Coordinates of C-alpha atoms and ligand atoms in Angstrom, one line a residue:
M1 CA 50.7 -9.4 -33.4
S2 CA 53.9 -7.4 -32.5
L3 CA 55.7 -7.8 -29.0
N4 CA 55.3 -4.1 -28.5
S5 CA 51.4 -4.5 -27.5
P6 CA 50.4 -7.8 -25.0
Q7 CA 47.6 -10.3 -26.9
N8 CA 44.0 -10.2 -25.4
V9 CA 43.1 -13.2 -23.7
T10 CA 39.9 -13.9 -22.7
V11 CA 39.8 -17.3 -19.2
L12 CA 36.8 -18.6 -19.8
G13 CA 36.7 -20.7 -17.1
A14 CA 39.1 -18.8 -14.6
T15 CA 38.4 -20.2 -10.8
G16 CA 39.5 -23.8 -12.3
S17 CA 42.2 -26.2 -12.1
I18 CA 43.2 -25.0 -15.8
G19 CA 42.1 -21.6 -15.9
K20 CA 44.6 -21.1 -12.5
S21 CA 46.9 -22.9 -14.2
T22 CA 46.7 -20.4 -17.4
L23 CA 46.7 -17.2 -14.9
D24 CA 49.4 -17.8 -13.8
V25 CA 51.6 -18.7 -17.6
I26 CA 50.4 -15.2 -18.0
A27 CA 51.3 -13.4 -14.6
R28 CA 54.9 -14.2 -15.4
H29 CA 54.8 -12.9 -19.4
P30 CA 53.2 -9.7 -18.6
E31 CA 54.7 -7.7 -22.4
R32 CA 53.5 -10.5 -24.3
Y33 CA 50.4 -11.6 -22.2
R34 CA 47.0 -9.7 -20.6
A35 CA 43.8 -11.5 -18.9
Y36 CA 41.2 -9.4 -21.4
A37 CA 38.5 -11.0 -20.1
L38 CA 37.9 -13.4 -17.2
T39 CA 35.3 -15.8 -16.6
A40 CA 33.5 -18.1 -13.9
H41 CA 30.0 -20.0 -13.3
T42 CA 29.9 -19.2 -8.8
S43 CA 32.7 -18.8 -7.0
K44 CA 32.5 -15.0 -7.2
E45 CA 34.5 -14.4 -4.5
A46 CA 37.3 -16.5 -7.0
L47 CA 36.7 -14.5 -9.7
F48 CA 36.4 -11.3 -7.3
E49 CA 40.6 -12.5 -6.4
Q50 CA 41.3 -12.3 -9.1
C51 CA 40.1 -10.0 -11.0
L52 CA 42.8 -8.2 -8.4
T53 CA 45.3 -10.0 -9.5
H54 CA 44.8 -9.7 -13.6
R55 CA 42.6 -6.4 -13.4
P56 CA 40.9 -7.1 -16.8
E57 CA 38.5 -5.6 -18.7
I58 CA 35.5 -7.2 -17.9
A59 CA 34.1 -10.1 -15.5
V60 CA 31.7 -12.2 -16.5
L61 CA 29.5 -14.4 -14.1
D62 CA 26.5 -16.8 -14.4
A63 CA 23.6 -15.1 -12.4
A64 CA 22.5 -11.6 -12.7
E65 CA 22.6 -11.2 -8.3
D66 CA 26.9 -13.5 -8.5
A67 CA 27.2 -9.8 -10.7
E68 CA 25.7 -7.4 -9.2
W69 CA 28.0 -8.1 -6.1
L70 CA 30.9 -8.5 -7.7
E71 CA 30.4 -4.9 -9.4
A72 CA 29.9 -3.6 -6.3
E73 CA 32.9 -5.4 -4.6
L74 CA 35.0 -4.3 -7.5
S75 CA 34.1 -0.6 -7.3
R76 CA 34.5 -0.8 -3.4
A77 CA 38.6 -1.9 -4.5
G78 CA 37.9 0.7 -7.4
L79 CA 38.7 -1.0 -10.2
P80 CA 37.5 -0.7 -13.6
T81 CA 36.5 -3.3 -14.8
R82 CA 33.5 -3.9 -15.9
V83 CA 30.9 -6.9 -15.3
A84 CA 28.1 -8.8 -17.2
F85 CA 26.8 -12.1 -16.6
G86 CA 25.5 -15.3 -18.6
V87 CA 25.5 -17.4 -21.5
E88 CA 25.5 -14.4 -24.1
A89 CA 27.9 -12.4 -22.0
L90 CA 30.7 -14.7 -22.6
C91 CA 30.0 -16.0 -26.2
A92 CA 31.0 -11.7 -26.5
V93 CA 33.6 -12.2 -24.5
A94 CA 34.6 -14.8 -27.0
R95 CA 33.9 -13.3 -29.7
D96 CA 35.4 -9.9 -28.0
A97 CA 37.2 -7.8 -31.1
Q98 CA 39.9 -6.3 -29.0
V99 CA 40.4 -9.9 -28.2
D100 CA 43.0 -12.4 -29.8
T101 CA 43.5 -16.1 -27.2
V102 CA 40.3 -17.6 -25.9
M103 CA 41.3 -19.9 -23.9
A104 CA 38.0 -22.2 -23.8
A105 CA 38.3 -23.8 -19.9
I106 CA 34.8 -24.0 -19.1
V107 CA 34.2 -27.7 -17.9
G108 CA 31.5 -29.4 -19.9
A109 CA 28.7 -28.4 -22.7
A110 CA 28.6 -25.4 -21.0
G111 CA 31.6 -24.4 -22.6
L112 CA 29.7 -25.0 -26.0
L113 CA 29.0 -22.3 -27.2
P114 CA 31.0 -19.4 -26.0
S115 CA 33.7 -22.1 -27.9
L116 CA 32.2 -21.8 -29.9
A117 CA 31.5 -18.1 -30.5
A118 CA 34.9 -17.7 -30.6
A119 CA 36.1 -20.3 -33.7
E120 CA 33.2 -18.7 -34.7
A121 CA 35.5 -15.1 -34.7
G122 CA 38.2 -17.0 -36.3
K123 CA 40.2 -16.3 -32.9
R124 CA 43.1 -18.6 -31.3
I125 CA 41.3 -20.7 -29.4
L126 CA 43.3 -22.6 -27.4
L127 CA 40.8 -25.4 -26.2
A128 CA 41.1 -27.6 -23.1
N129 CA 36.6 -27.5 -23.2
K130 CA 37.1 -31.2 -25.1
E131 CA 33.2 -31.9 -24.4
A132 CA 32.5 -28.8 -26.9
L133 CA 34.4 -30.5 -29.5
V134 CA 33.3 -34.3 -28.9
M135 CA 29.6 -32.6 -29.1
S136 CA 29.8 -30.5 -32.3
G137 CA 33.5 -32.3 -34.2
A138 CA 31.9 -31.2 -37.5
L139 CA 30.5 -28.4 -37.0
F140 CA 33.5 -27.5 -34.8
M141 CA 35.8 -27.7 -37.4
D142 CA 33.3 -26.5 -39.7
A143 CA 33.6 -23.1 -37.3
V144 CA 37.5 -23.6 -37.4
E145 CA 37.4 -24.2 -41.1
R146 CA 35.5 -20.8 -42.5
S147 CA 36.8 -17.9 -40.3
G148 CA 40.5 -19.3 -40.1
A149 CA 40.3 -19.2 -36.4
T150 CA 43.8 -20.8 -35.6
L151 CA 42.6 -24.1 -32.9
L152 CA 45.4 -24.9 -30.9
P153 CA 44.6 -28.2 -28.3
I154 CA 45.5 -27.7 -24.9
D155 CA 44.3 -31.4 -23.5
S156 CA 48.4 -32.7 -22.8
E157 CA 47.5 -35.9 -25.0
H158 CA 46.3 -33.7 -28.0
N159 CA 49.1 -31.5 -27.4
A160 CA 52.0 -34.1 -27.5
I161 CA 49.9 -35.0 -30.4
Y162 CA 50.5 -31.8 -32.8
Q163 CA 53.8 -31.2 -31.7
C164 CA 54.7 -34.1 -32.4
L165 CA 53.0 -33.8 -36.1
P166 CA 54.2 -31.9 -39.3
A167 CA 53.1 -28.3 -38.5
E168 CA 50.8 -29.0 -41.7
H169 CA 48.5 -32.3 -41.3
R170 CA 45.6 -31.3 -42.7
G171 CA 44.2 -34.0 -45.3
G172 CA 44.2 -36.8 -43.6
L173 CA 47.4 -38.5 -41.3
D174 CA 47.8 -41.3 -43.9
R175 CA 49.1 -38.3 -46.3
H176 CA 51.6 -38.1 -44.4
G177 CA 53.0 -40.6 -43.3
V178 CA 51.2 -41.5 -40.2
R179 CA 50.4 -45.2 -39.6
K180 CA 49.1 -44.5 -35.7
L181 CA 48.4 -42.2 -32.6
L182 CA 49.7 -43.3 -29.5
L183 CA 47.1 -41.5 -26.6
T184 CA 48.4 -42.3 -23.4
A185 CA 46.5 -43.2 -20.5
S186 CA 47.6 -42.7 -16.7
G187 CA 44.9 -45.7 -16.2
G188 CA 43.4 -43.4 -13.7
P189 CA 43.2 -44.3 -9.5
F190 CA 41.3 -48.0 -9.7
R191 CA 44.0 -48.8 -12.8
Q192 CA 45.3 -52.0 -10.2
W193 CA 41.8 -52.2 -8.5
R194 CA 39.7 -55.1 -9.3
A195 CA 36.5 -55.0 -10.7
P196 CA 34.5 -55.0 -7.7
D197 CA 36.1 -52.6 -6.1
I198 CA 36.5 -50.8 -8.9
A199 CA 32.2 -51.5 -8.3
A200 CA 32.0 -49.6 -5.1
A201 CA 34.8 -46.6 -5.0
T202 CA 33.6 -42.9 -3.8
P203 CA 33.4 -39.7 -5.0
E204 CA 36.8 -39.0 -3.1
Q205 CA 39.2 -42.3 -4.2
A206 CA 37.6 -41.9 -8.1
C207 CA 39.1 -37.9 -7.3
A208 CA 42.9 -38.7 -6.4
H209 CA 44.4 -39.0 -9.6
P210 CA 48.1 -40.4 -9.4
N211 CA 49.6 -38.1 -11.4
W212 CA 47.2 -34.7 -12.4
S213 CA 45.6 -32.7 -10.2
M214 CA 42.2 -31.4 -12.2
G215 CA 38.6 -30.2 -11.6
R216 CA 36.1 -33.1 -9.6
K217 CA 34.3 -34.1 -13.6
I218 CA 37.7 -35.0 -15.2
S219 CA 39.1 -36.9 -12.5
V220 CA 35.8 -38.8 -12.4
D221 CA 36.6 -39.0 -16.5
S222 CA 40.2 -39.6 -15.6
A223 CA 38.3 -42.8 -13.4
T224 CA 36.0 -44.0 -15.7
L225 CA 38.7 -43.5 -18.8
M226 CA 35.4 -42.1 -20.5
N227 CA 37.7 -39.0 -20.0
K228 CA 40.0 -41.8 -22.8
G229 CA 37.5 -41.7 -24.4
L230 CA 36.8 -38.8 -25.3
E231 CA 40.3 -37.8 -26.1
L232 CA 39.4 -40.3 -28.6
I233 CA 36.6 -39.1 -30.2
E234 CA 38.5 -35.3 -29.7
A235 CA 40.9 -36.7 -31.5
C236 CA 39.6 -37.4 -34.3
W237 CA 38.9 -34.9 -34.9
L238 CA 41.6 -32.8 -34.4
F239 CA 43.7 -34.6 -36.7
D240 CA 40.9 -35.8 -39.0
T241 CA 41.7 -39.5 -38.5
T242 CA 39.0 -42.3 -37.5
P243 CA 39.5 -44.5 -34.3
D244 CA 41.1 -47.5 -36.3
Q245 CA 43.5 -45.5 -36.4
I246 CA 44.0 -44.3 -32.1
Q247 CA 45.4 -47.1 -30.1
V248 CA 45.2 -46.3 -26.5
V249 CA 48.1 -46.9 -24.2
V250 CA 48.2 -46.9 -20.3
H251 CA 51.7 -45.2 -19.9
P252 CA 51.1 -44.9 -15.2
Q253 CA 54.0 -42.6 -15.0
S254 CA 52.8 -40.3 -17.0
V255 CA 55.8 -38.9 -18.5
I256 CA 54.7 -39.0 -22.2
H257 CA 51.4 -37.0 -23.3
S258 CA 51.6 -39.5 -26.7
M259 CA 53.1 -39.9 -29.7
A260 CA 52.7 -39.9 -33.4
A261 CA 54.3 -43.4 -34.6
Y262 CA 55.3 -43.2 -38.8
S263 CA 54.6 -45.9 -41.9
D264 CA 58.6 -45.6 -41.6
G265 CA 58.9 -47.2 -38.3
S266 CA 59.6 -44.5 -35.8
V267 CA 57.2 -43.3 -33.3
I268 CA 57.8 -39.2 -32.1
A269 CA 56.6 -38.9 -28.2
Q270 CA 56.2 -35.7 -26.1
L271 CA 57.2 -35.9 -23.2
G272 CA 57.0 -33.6 -20.0
N273 CA 56.9 -33.5 -16.7
P274 CA 52.6 -33.8 -15.3
D275 CA 52.0 -29.9 -15.7
M276 CA 48.9 -28.3 -17.1
R277 CA 51.4 -25.2 -17.7
T278 CA 53.3 -26.5 -20.2
P279 CA 50.7 -27.4 -23.1
I280 CA 48.8 -23.9 -22.2
A281 CA 52.1 -21.6 -22.5
Y282 CA 53.0 -24.1 -25.8
G283 CA 49.6 -22.5 -26.9
L284 CA 49.7 -19.3 -25.4
A285 CA 52.9 -18.8 -27.4
W286 CA 52.9 -20.8 -30.9
P287 CA 54.9 -21.4 -33.4
E288 CA 57.4 -20.2 -30.6
R289 CA 58.5 -21.4 -27.1
I290 CA 58.1 -19.6 -23.5
D291 CA 58.6 -20.2 -20.2
S292 CA 56.2 -22.4 -18.3
G293 CA 57.1 -22.6 -15.1
V294 CA 57.7 -25.6 -15.3
E295 CA 60.4 -28.2 -13.9
A296 CA 62.6 -29.5 -16.7
L297 CA 62.2 -33.2 -16.2
D298 CA 64.5 -35.3 -14.5
L299 CA 65.2 -38.1 -16.5
F300 CA 67.7 -40.3 -14.2
Q301 CA 64.4 -40.0 -11.3
I302 CA 62.5 -41.2 -13.1
A303 CA 64.1 -44.3 -14.3
R304 CA 61.9 -45.9 -16.4
L305 CA 58.7 -45.7 -18.4
D306 CA 55.8 -48.4 -18.0
F307 CA 53.5 -49.1 -20.9
E308 CA 50.2 -52.0 -20.2
A309 CA 47.8 -52.1 -22.6
P310 CA 43.8 -50.7 -20.9
D311 CA 42.0 -53.7 -20.0
E312 CA 38.4 -52.9 -21.7
A313 CA 35.9 -55.3 -19.5
R314 CA 37.1 -53.1 -16.4
F315 CA 36.6 -49.5 -17.8
P316 CA 33.5 -50.5 -20.5
C317 CA 33.7 -46.9 -21.6
L318 CA 36.0 -46.0 -23.3
A319 CA 34.7 -48.9 -25.9
L320 CA 31.3 -46.9 -25.2
A321 CA 32.9 -43.4 -26.4
R322 CA 34.5 -45.6 -29.7
E323 CA 31.7 -46.8 -30.6
A324 CA 30.0 -43.5 -30.5
M325 CA 32.1 -42.0 -32.5
R326 CA 32.2 -45.0 -35.2
Q327 CA 27.9 -43.9 -35.0
G328 CA 28.3 -40.1 -35.6
G329 CA 25.7 -37.7 -35.5
I330 CA 24.6 -36.6 -32.1
A331 CA 25.6 -39.9 -30.1
P332 CA 28.4 -39.0 -29.4
A333 CA 26.6 -35.4 -27.6
I334 CA 24.6 -38.8 -26.5
L335 CA 27.5 -39.9 -24.6
N336 CA 28.3 -36.4 -23.4
A337 CA 25.2 -35.3 -22.2
A338 CA 24.6 -39.4 -20.6
N339 CA 27.5 -38.7 -18.7
E340 CA 28.0 -35.3 -16.9
V341 CA 24.4 -37.0 -15.6
A342 CA 25.8 -39.4 -14.7
V343 CA 28.6 -38.2 -12.9
E344 CA 27.1 -35.1 -10.9
A345 CA 25.4 -37.2 -9.5
F346 CA 27.8 -40.0 -9.0
L347 CA 30.3 -37.1 -6.9
G348 CA 26.8 -36.4 -5.2
G349 CA 26.6 -39.6 -4.1
E350 CA 23.4 -40.9 -5.7
L351 CA 25.2 -43.2 -7.9
S352 CA 27.8 -45.7 -7.8
F353 CA 30.9 -45.5 -9.7
G354 CA 30.0 -49.2 -11.1
A355 CA 27.3 -48.0 -12.9
I356 CA 28.2 -44.9 -14.0
A357 CA 28.9 -46.8 -18.1
E358 CA 25.9 -49.2 -17.3
L359 CA 23.8 -45.7 -17.0
V360 CA 25.2 -43.9 -20.6
A361 CA 25.5 -47.3 -21.8
G362 CA 21.9 -47.5 -21.1
V363 CA 21.3 -43.6 -22.6
M364 CA 23.1 -44.6 -25.9
G365 CA 21.9 -48.0 -26.6
M366 CA 18.0 -46.1 -26.0
A367 CA 18.9 -42.9 -28.1
Q368 CA 18.3 -42.9 -32.7
S369 CA 21.4 -41.5 -34.0
H370 CA 21.0 -39.1 -37.0
R371 CA 23.2 -36.2 -38.3
A372 CA 23.8 -33.2 -36.4
D373 CA 23.8 -29.9 -38.7
T374 CA 23.5 -27.5 -36.3
V375 CA 24.3 -26.4 -33.0
E376 CA 20.5 -26.5 -31.8
E377 CA 19.7 -30.2 -33.3
I378 CA 23.5 -30.7 -31.3
L379 CA 21.8 -28.9 -27.8
A380 CA 18.7 -30.7 -28.7
A381 CA 19.8 -34.2 -28.3
D382 CA 22.0 -33.2 -25.2
R383 CA 18.7 -31.9 -23.4
W384 CA 17.2 -35.9 -24.2
A385 CA 20.0 -37.3 -22.7
R386 CA 19.7 -35.3 -19.9
A387 CA 16.2 -36.1 -19.1
Q388 CA 16.5 -39.9 -20.0
A389 CA 19.9 -40.4 -17.8
R390 CA 17.4 -39.0 -14.8
G391 CA 15.0 -40.9 -15.8
L392 CA 16.6 -43.8 -15.4
L393 CA 18.6 -42.0 -12.6
E394 CA 15.3 -42.5 -10.6
S395 CA 13.6 -45.1 -12.8
Q396 CA 16.6 -47.9 -12.2
Y397 CA 18.7 -45.8 -9.5
G398 CA 16.8 -45.0 -7.0
A399 CA 17.6 -41.9 -7.3
D400 CA 15.5 -38.5 -5.5
L401 CA 16.5 -35.7 -8.1
T402 CA 13.6 -32.9 -6.9
S403 CA 15.6 -31.2 -5.7
A404 CA 18.2 -31.4 -8.3
E405 CA 18.5 -28.7 -10.6
E406 CA 17.1 -28.4 -14.6
Ligands
LIG1 P1 37.3 -27.3 -12.7 O1 36.4 -27.2 -12.6 O2 38.5 -26.7 -12.5 O3 37.0 -25.5 -13.8 C1 35.7 -25.7 -14.6 C2 35.3 -23.8 -14.7 O4 34.5 -23.7 -15.8 C3 35.5 -23.1 -13.7 O5 36.2 -21.9 -13.5 C4 34.1 -23.4 -13.6 O6 33.9 -21.5 -13.2 C5 33.2 -23.0 -14.9 N1 32.2 -23.5 -15.2 C6 31.7 -24.5 -14.4 N2 30.3 -25.1 -14.8 C7 29.8 -23.9 -15.3 C8 28.7 -23.3 -16.4 N3 27.9 -23.9 -16.5 N4 28.9 -21.6 -17.0 C9 30.0 -21.3 -17.3 N5 31.5 -21.9 -16.6 C10 31.3 -22.6 -15.9 O7 37.5 -28.3 -14.3 P2 39.1 -28.2 -14.9 O8 39.3 -29.5 -14.4 O9 39.3 -26.7 -15.1 O10 38.4 -28.6 -16.8 C11 38.1 -27.5 -17.1 C12 37.5 -28.1 -19.1 O11 39.8 -28.8 -18.8 C13 37.0 -29.4 -19.1 O12 36.1 -29.9 -20.3 C14 38.5 -30.2 -18.7 O13 38.0 -31.7 -19.4 C15 40.1 -29.9 -19.7 N6 41.1 -30.2 -18.8 C16 41.0 -29.7 -18.3 C17 42.9 -31.0 -17.6 C18 43.0 -30.7 -16.1 O14 44.4 -30.8 -16.2 N7 42.8 -29.8 -15.2 C19 43.2 -30.7 -18.9 C20 43.0 -30.9 -19.6 C21 41.0 -31.1 -20.4
LIG2 MG1 44.2 -35.4 -21.4

């Protein structure tokens, strides 16, 4: 890519936490990057504001009426940005021939098809949407391999591991003398809480993450440690390894973002302030480095780094995710779908915090795991798990879902 013409970047999920950080880094380097397409689900006003600032070629929303509204506002503002809507439009801006780089930052299973479209089209994919890889692991990695796409992890832990591994690490970690990956976890807001208090925690408490400012879904996942479970699965696919080679290390300061332990006793870590603009800038510029706007790390101010083992009795989601990865096939997609329903119910006041893991375990217990060779099979497993989770919510947790969206 020549430095004379900026790279065109599609930002899927532009109005979210990762999307905004991505646009912040892009705006620091107008000579290198241009926001080509921006997408959002329902936040049409926020997307309109972003269009005014970043002047993309295309903007995508979910619903036709929102797209109509945006089109009218943009034309009133004299902007030539084209507007589209729906999943097919998301996939189109991910595979668009004009696009070099796709930031996959939609939250949840909704990001699967557009992320996969970017992989199939051979783009440089900056993958924040971990749920897509958790659901479709083998299929996604095959698509990357076949198309020659460049897959760069944005999740801070995986970005850190990527930086700690040899440049060419495909073909299994053993071949490169890596003994273990050390996946760090902050432990979330309930790290030091007693089990009964955790069980009764409110959405506000769960979303008050000690170190990171993130969207609500991943904040709840961080509080249950399901986020670390999803990341364990994500790491298995990205680095071609198994759960036995990954050790979760609770590190409350979130300064070390993860590590690789080598057979000679060396442990290589990546450190930085907890700000997602660092991994985002890494992904945008790789193999070069650019300014991200993140302040330099002040080790004297941090003064100490602590480590402890995760408590899987108080945080059972980690073990559920490890089990789903061991089962393979559709099991991780089932885990993910049940978790998405549980988290939404928790945020909507329909489920207690303590019941999130129970609901996920309940759905996993009902599933017959099998291989998944096509994206349709994965999507069918996702739909099945959502229906089971909603059934359990109504029958066992007394949730009233009559008004809930399908
Ligand atoms: P967020 O909730 O702040 O933003 C989500 C974005 O996706 C928004 O732009 C929203 O409009 C869009 N979106 C939501 N539902 C959609 C749908 N059904 N169809 C199309 N678009 C939809 O989330 P976030 O915190 O930015 O996280 C995004 C992804 O990045 C998640 O997968 C998360 O796990 C991952 N991630 C986030 C962080 C972080 O610091 N926020 C760190 C690591 C990984
Ligand atoms: Mg992470």
